[in-house]
mmCIF file of C-alpha atoms (C1' of nucleotides) in Angstrom:
data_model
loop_
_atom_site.group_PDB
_atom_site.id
_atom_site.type_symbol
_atom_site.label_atom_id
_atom_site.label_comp_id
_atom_site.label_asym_id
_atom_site.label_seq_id
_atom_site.Cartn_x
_atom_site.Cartn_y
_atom_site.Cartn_z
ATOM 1 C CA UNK A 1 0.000 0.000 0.000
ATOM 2 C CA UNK A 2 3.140 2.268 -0.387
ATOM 3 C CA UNK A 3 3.028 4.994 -2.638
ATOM 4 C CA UNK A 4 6.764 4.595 -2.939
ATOM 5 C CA UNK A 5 9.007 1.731 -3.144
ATOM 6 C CA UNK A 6 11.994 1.219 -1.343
ATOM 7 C CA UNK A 7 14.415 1.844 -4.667
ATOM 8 C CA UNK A 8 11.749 5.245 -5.200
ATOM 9 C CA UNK A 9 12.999 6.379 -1.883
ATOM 10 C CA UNK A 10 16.478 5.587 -1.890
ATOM 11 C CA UNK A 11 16.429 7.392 -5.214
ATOM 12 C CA UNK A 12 14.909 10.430 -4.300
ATOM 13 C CA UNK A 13 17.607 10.635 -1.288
ATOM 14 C CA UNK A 14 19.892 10.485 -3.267
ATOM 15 C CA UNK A 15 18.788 13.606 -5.420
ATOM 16 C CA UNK A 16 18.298 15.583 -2.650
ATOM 17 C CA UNK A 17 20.438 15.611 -0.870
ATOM 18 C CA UNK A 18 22.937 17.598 -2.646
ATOM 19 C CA UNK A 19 20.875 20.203 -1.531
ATOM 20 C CA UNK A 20 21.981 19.878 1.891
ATOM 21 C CA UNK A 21 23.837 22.834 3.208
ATOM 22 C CA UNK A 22 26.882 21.891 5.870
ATOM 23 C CA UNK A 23 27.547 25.417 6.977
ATOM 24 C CA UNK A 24 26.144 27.454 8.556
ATOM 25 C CA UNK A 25 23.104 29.481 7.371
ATOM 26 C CA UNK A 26 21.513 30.452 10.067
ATOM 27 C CA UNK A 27 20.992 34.239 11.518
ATOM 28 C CA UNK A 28 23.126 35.579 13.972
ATOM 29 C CA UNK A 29 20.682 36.157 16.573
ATOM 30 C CA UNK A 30 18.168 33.159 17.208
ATOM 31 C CA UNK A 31 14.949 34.622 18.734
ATOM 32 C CA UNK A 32 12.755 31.472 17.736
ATOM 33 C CA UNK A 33 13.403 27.641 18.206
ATOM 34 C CA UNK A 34 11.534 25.118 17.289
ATOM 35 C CA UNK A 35 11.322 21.114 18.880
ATOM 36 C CA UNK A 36 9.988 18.232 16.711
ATOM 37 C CA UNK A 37 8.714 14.675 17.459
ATOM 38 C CA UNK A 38 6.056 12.295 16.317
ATOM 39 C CA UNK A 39 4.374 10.181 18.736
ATOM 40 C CA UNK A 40 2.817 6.796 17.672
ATOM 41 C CA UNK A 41 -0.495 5.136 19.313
ATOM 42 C CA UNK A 42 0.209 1.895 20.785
ATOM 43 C CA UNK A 43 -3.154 0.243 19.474
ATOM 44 C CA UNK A 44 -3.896 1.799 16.446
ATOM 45 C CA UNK A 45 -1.544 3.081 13.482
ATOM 46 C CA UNK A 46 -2.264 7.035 14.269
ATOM 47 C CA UNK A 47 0.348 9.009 15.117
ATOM 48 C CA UNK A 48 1.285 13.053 16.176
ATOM 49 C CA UNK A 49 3.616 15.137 14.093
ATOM 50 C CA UNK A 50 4.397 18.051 17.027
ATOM 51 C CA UNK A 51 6.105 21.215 16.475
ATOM 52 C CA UNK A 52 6.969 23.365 19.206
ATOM 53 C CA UNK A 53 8.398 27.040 19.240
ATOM 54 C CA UNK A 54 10.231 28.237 21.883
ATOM 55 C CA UNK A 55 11.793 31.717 22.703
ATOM 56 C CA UNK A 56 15.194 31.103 22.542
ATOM 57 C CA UNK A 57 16.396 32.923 25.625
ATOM 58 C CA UNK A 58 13.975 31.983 27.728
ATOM 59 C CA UNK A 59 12.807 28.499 26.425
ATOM 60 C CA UNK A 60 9.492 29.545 27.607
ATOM 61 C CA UNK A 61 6.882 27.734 24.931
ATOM 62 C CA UNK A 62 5.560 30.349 22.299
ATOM 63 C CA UNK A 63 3.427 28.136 20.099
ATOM 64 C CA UNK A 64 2.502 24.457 19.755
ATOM 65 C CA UNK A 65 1.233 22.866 15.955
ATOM 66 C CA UNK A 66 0.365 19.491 15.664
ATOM 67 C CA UNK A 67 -1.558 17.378 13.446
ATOM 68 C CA UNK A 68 -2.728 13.546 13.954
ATOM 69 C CA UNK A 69 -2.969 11.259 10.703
ATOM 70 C CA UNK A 70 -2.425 7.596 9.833
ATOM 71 C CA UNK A 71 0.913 6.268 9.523
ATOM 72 C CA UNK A 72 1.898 5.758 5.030
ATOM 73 C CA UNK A 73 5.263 4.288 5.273
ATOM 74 C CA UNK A 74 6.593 1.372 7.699
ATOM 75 C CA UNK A 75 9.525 1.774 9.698
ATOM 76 C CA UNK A 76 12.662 1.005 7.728
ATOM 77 C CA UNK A 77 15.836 1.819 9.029
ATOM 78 C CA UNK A 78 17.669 4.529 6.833
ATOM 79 C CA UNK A 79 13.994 5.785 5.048
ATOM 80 C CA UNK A 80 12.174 6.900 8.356
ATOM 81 C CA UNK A 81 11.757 10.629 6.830
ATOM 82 C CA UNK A 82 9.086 9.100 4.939
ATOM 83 C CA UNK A 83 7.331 7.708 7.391
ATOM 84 C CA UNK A 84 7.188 10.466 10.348
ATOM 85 C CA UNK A 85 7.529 13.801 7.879
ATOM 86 C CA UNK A 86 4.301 13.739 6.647
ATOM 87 C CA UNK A 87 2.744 14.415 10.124
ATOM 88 C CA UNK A 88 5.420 17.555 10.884
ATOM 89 C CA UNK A 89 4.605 18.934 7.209
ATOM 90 C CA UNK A 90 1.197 19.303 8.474
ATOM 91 C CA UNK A 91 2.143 20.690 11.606
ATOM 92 C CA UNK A 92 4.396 22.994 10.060
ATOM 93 C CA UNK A 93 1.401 24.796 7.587
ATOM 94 C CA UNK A 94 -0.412 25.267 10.980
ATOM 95 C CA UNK A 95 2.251 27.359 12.736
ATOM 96 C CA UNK A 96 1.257 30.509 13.450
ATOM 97 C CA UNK A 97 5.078 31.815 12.180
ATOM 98 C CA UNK A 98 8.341 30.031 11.710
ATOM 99 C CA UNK A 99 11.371 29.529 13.678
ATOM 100 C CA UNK A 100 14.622 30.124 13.018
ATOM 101 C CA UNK A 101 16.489 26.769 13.835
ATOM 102 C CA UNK A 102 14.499 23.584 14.478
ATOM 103 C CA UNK A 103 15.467 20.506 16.312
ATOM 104 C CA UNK A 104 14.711 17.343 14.860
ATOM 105 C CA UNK A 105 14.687 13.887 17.180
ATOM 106 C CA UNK A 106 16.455 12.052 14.676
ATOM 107 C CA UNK A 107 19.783 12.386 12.712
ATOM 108 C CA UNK A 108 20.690 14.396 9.780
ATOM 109 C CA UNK A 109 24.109 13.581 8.319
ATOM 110 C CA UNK A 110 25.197 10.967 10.304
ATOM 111 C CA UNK A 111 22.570 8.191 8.222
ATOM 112 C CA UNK A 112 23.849 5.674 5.500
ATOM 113 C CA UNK A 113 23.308 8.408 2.935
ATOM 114 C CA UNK A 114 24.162 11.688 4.868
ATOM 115 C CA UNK A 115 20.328 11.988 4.316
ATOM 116 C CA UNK A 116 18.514 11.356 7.532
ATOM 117 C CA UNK A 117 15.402 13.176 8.540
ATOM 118 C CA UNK A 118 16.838 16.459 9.773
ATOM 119 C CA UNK A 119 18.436 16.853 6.479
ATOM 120 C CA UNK A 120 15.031 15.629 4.583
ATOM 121 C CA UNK A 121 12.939 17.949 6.554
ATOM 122 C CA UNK A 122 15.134 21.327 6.301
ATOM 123 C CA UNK A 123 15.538 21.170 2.179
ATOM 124 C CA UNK A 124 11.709 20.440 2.431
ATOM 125 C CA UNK A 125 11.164 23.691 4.408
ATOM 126 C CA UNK A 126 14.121 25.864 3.361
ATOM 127 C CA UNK A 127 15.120 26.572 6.984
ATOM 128 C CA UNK A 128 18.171 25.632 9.205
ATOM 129 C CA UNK A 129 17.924 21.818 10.875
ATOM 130 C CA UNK A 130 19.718 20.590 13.820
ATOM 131 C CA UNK A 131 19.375 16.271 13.945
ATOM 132 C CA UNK A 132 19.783 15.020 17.566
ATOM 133 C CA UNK A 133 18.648 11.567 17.801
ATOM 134 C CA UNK A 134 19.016 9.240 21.050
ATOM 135 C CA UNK A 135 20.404 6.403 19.522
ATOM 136 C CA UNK A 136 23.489 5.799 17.171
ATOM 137 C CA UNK A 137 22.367 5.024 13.087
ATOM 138 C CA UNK A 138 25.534 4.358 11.959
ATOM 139 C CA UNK A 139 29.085 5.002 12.245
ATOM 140 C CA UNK A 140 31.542 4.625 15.341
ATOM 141 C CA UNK A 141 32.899 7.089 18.017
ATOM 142 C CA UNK A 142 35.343 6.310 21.139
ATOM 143 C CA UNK A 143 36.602 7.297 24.706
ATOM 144 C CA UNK A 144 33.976 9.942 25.432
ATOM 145 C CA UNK A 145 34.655 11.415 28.623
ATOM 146 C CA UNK A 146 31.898 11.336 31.473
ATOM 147 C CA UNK A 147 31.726 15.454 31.611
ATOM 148 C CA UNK A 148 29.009 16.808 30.021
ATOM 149 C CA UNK A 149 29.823 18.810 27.476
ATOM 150 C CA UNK A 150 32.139 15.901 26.146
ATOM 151 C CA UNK A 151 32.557 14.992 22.318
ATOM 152 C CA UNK A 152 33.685 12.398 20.503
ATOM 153 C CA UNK A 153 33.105 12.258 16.807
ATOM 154 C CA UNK A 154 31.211 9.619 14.730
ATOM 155 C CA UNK A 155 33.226 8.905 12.132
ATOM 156 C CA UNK A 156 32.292 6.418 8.697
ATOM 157 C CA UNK A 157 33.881 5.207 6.428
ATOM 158 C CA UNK A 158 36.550 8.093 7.430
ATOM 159 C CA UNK A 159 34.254 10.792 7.381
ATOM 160 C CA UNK A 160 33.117 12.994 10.736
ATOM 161 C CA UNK A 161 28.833 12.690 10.397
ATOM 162 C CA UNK A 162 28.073 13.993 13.756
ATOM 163 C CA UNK A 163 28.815 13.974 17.327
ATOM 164 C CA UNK A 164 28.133 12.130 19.968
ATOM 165 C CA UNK A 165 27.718 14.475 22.764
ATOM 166 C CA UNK A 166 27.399 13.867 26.586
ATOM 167 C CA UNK A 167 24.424 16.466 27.525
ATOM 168 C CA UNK A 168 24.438 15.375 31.273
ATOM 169 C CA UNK A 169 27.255 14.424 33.657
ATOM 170 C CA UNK A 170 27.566 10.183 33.305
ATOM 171 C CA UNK A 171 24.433 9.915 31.146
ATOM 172 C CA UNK A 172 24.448 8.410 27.712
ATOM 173 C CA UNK A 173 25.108 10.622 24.887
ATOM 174 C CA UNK A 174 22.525 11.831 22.067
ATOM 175 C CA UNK A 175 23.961 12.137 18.597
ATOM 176 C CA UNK A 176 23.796 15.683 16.807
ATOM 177 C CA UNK A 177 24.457 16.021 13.319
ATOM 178 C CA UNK A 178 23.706 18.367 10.755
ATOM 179 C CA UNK A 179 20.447 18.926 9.079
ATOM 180 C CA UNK A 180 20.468 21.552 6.934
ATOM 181 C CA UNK A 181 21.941 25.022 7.001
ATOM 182 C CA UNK A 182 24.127 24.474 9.872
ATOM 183 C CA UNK A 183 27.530 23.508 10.719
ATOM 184 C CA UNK A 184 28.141 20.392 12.916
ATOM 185 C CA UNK A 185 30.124 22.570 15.659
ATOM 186 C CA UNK A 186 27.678 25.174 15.641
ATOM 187 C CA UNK A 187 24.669 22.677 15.813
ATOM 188 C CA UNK A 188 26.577 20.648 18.839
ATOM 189 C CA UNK A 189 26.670 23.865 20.504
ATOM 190 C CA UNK A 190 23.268 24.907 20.200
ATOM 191 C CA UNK A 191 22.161 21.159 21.322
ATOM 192 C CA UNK A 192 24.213 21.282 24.490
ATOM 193 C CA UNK A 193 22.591 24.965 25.466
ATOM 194 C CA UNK A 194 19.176 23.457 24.866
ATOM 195 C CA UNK A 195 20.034 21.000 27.358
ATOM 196 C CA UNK A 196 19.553 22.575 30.866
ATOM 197 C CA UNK A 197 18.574 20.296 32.839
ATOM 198 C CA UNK A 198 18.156 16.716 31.236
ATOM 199 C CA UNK A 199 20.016 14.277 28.652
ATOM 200 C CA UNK A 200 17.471 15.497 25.729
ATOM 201 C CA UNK A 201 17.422 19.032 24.269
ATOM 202 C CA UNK A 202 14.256 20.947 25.768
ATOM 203 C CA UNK A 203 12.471 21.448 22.239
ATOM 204 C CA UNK A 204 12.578 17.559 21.764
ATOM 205 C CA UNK A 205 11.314 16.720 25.269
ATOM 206 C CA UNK A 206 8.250 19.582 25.278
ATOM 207 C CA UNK A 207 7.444 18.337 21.447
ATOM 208 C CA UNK A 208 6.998 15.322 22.839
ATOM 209 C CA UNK A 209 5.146 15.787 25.664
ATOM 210 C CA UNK A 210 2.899 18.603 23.186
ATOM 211 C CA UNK A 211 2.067 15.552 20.885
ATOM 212 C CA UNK A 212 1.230 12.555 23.414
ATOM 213 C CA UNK A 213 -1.543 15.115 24.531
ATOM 214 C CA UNK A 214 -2.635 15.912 20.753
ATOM 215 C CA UNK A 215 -2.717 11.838 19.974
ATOM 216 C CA UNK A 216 -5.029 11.676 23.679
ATOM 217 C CA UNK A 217 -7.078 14.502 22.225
ATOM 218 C CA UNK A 218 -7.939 13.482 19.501
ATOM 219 C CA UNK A 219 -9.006 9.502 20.465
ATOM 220 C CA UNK A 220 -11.042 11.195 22.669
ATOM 221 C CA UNK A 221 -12.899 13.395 20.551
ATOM 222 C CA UNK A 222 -13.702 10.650 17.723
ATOM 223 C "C1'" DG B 1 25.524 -15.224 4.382
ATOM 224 C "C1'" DC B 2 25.516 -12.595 9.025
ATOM 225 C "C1'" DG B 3 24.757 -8.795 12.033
ATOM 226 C "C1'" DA B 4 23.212 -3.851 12.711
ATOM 227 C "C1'" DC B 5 19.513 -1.063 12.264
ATOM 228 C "C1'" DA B 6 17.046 6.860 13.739
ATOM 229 C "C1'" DG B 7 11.351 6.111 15.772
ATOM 230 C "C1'" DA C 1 7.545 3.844 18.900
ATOM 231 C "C1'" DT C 2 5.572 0.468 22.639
ATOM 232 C "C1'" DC C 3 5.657 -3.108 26.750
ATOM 233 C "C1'" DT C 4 6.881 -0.683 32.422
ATOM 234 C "C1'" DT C 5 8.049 -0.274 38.957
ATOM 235 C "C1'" DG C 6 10.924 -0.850 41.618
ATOM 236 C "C1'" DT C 7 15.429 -1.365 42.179
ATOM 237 C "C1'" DC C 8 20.514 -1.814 41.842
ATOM 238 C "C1'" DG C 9 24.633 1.004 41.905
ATOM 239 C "C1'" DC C 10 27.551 5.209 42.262
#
DNA sequence: GCGACAG
DNA sequence: ATCTTGTCGC
């Protein structure tokens, strides 16, 4: 029941992303950023695209878009853009305004193709993309340190694709990579500041908790 | 062929 | 993603 195949998707990967800016092309001053996540229903196949915008001193919430849908595409490791981006497509049109830097939970460069969501979702939209997933994708890193603040690069095939970066003292790392219009360094930066008090960035754990209560919402009111 | 494998 | 509370260890 695809629309696309597996080859389709590969293929159009592969075209896209030499669009993917590595540097950064972002403005100087961030006022807006934005968190994204997709929640999925445990007994049905709906799931939440969530976008949150947050003022970027203050990480005080500024808006919240979401939108709830059936899932399209399964879950194949290396294609799961096309499975949770149209959800956050949706939620983007309903945004109020638009950030300046998002946040994806996912990776960008460091994926099989340098093409992972972040980087899939920022040449969609035109606007800079941070990926910070929880888990590794692919490629190695060693001897992080315990501080937080520590990096160690993920490296494949000899190339850097990301970072694995400690965000909390002796808690497992998330991996940051770039998305779109954004250097790794500067992006690893940014990620670290967003985390102020737990191992995930802020914008990835309030889009998260902004889209479980858009999945409950709308169950309820069917 | 075998293992690894974002959410 | 989801199943899932208390518990073991620093």
């Amino acid at each position: 029941m695809d629309i696309l195949t597996e080859e389709e998707a590969i293929a159009i990967q592969k075209e896209l992303r030499q669009q993917v800016i590595t540097t950064d092309e972002l403005p100087a001053q961030i006022q807006i950023i934005a968190g994204t996540d997709v929640e999925y229903d445990k007994d049905s196949d709906l799931i939440a695209g969530s976008i949150v915008l947050l003022d970027a001193g203050t990480l005080q919430v500024i808006a919240v878009a979401t939108h709830v849908m059936e899932v399209t595409f399964p879950y194949i490791p290396g294609l799961f853009s096309f499975r949770e981006m149209p959800p956050l497509l949706k939620a983007w049109e309903k945004l109020p305004f638009q950030p300046d830097l998002i946040v994806c939970d996912s990776q960008g460069q460091a994926h099989q193709r340098r093409f992972g969501m972040a980087c899939h979702f920022g040449v969609t939209i035109h606007k800079p993309v941070i990926g910070c997933g929880k888990t590794r994708l692919c490629g190695e890193y060693h001897d992080l340190e315990e501080e937080r603040g520590s990096i160690a690069p993920l490296i494949e095939n000899g190339e850097h694709i990301g970072n694995a970066l400690r965000t909390q003292k002796g808690i497992n790392p998330v991996f940051v990579s770039t998305g779109h219009k954004i250097s790794l360094a500067t992006a690893t930066a940014q990620v670290l500041q967003l985390c102020t008090q737990y191992r995930l960035p802020e914008t990835t754990r309030l889009a998260d908790h902004y889209g479980r209560l858009a999945l409950l919402d709308y169950k309820k009111n069917v």
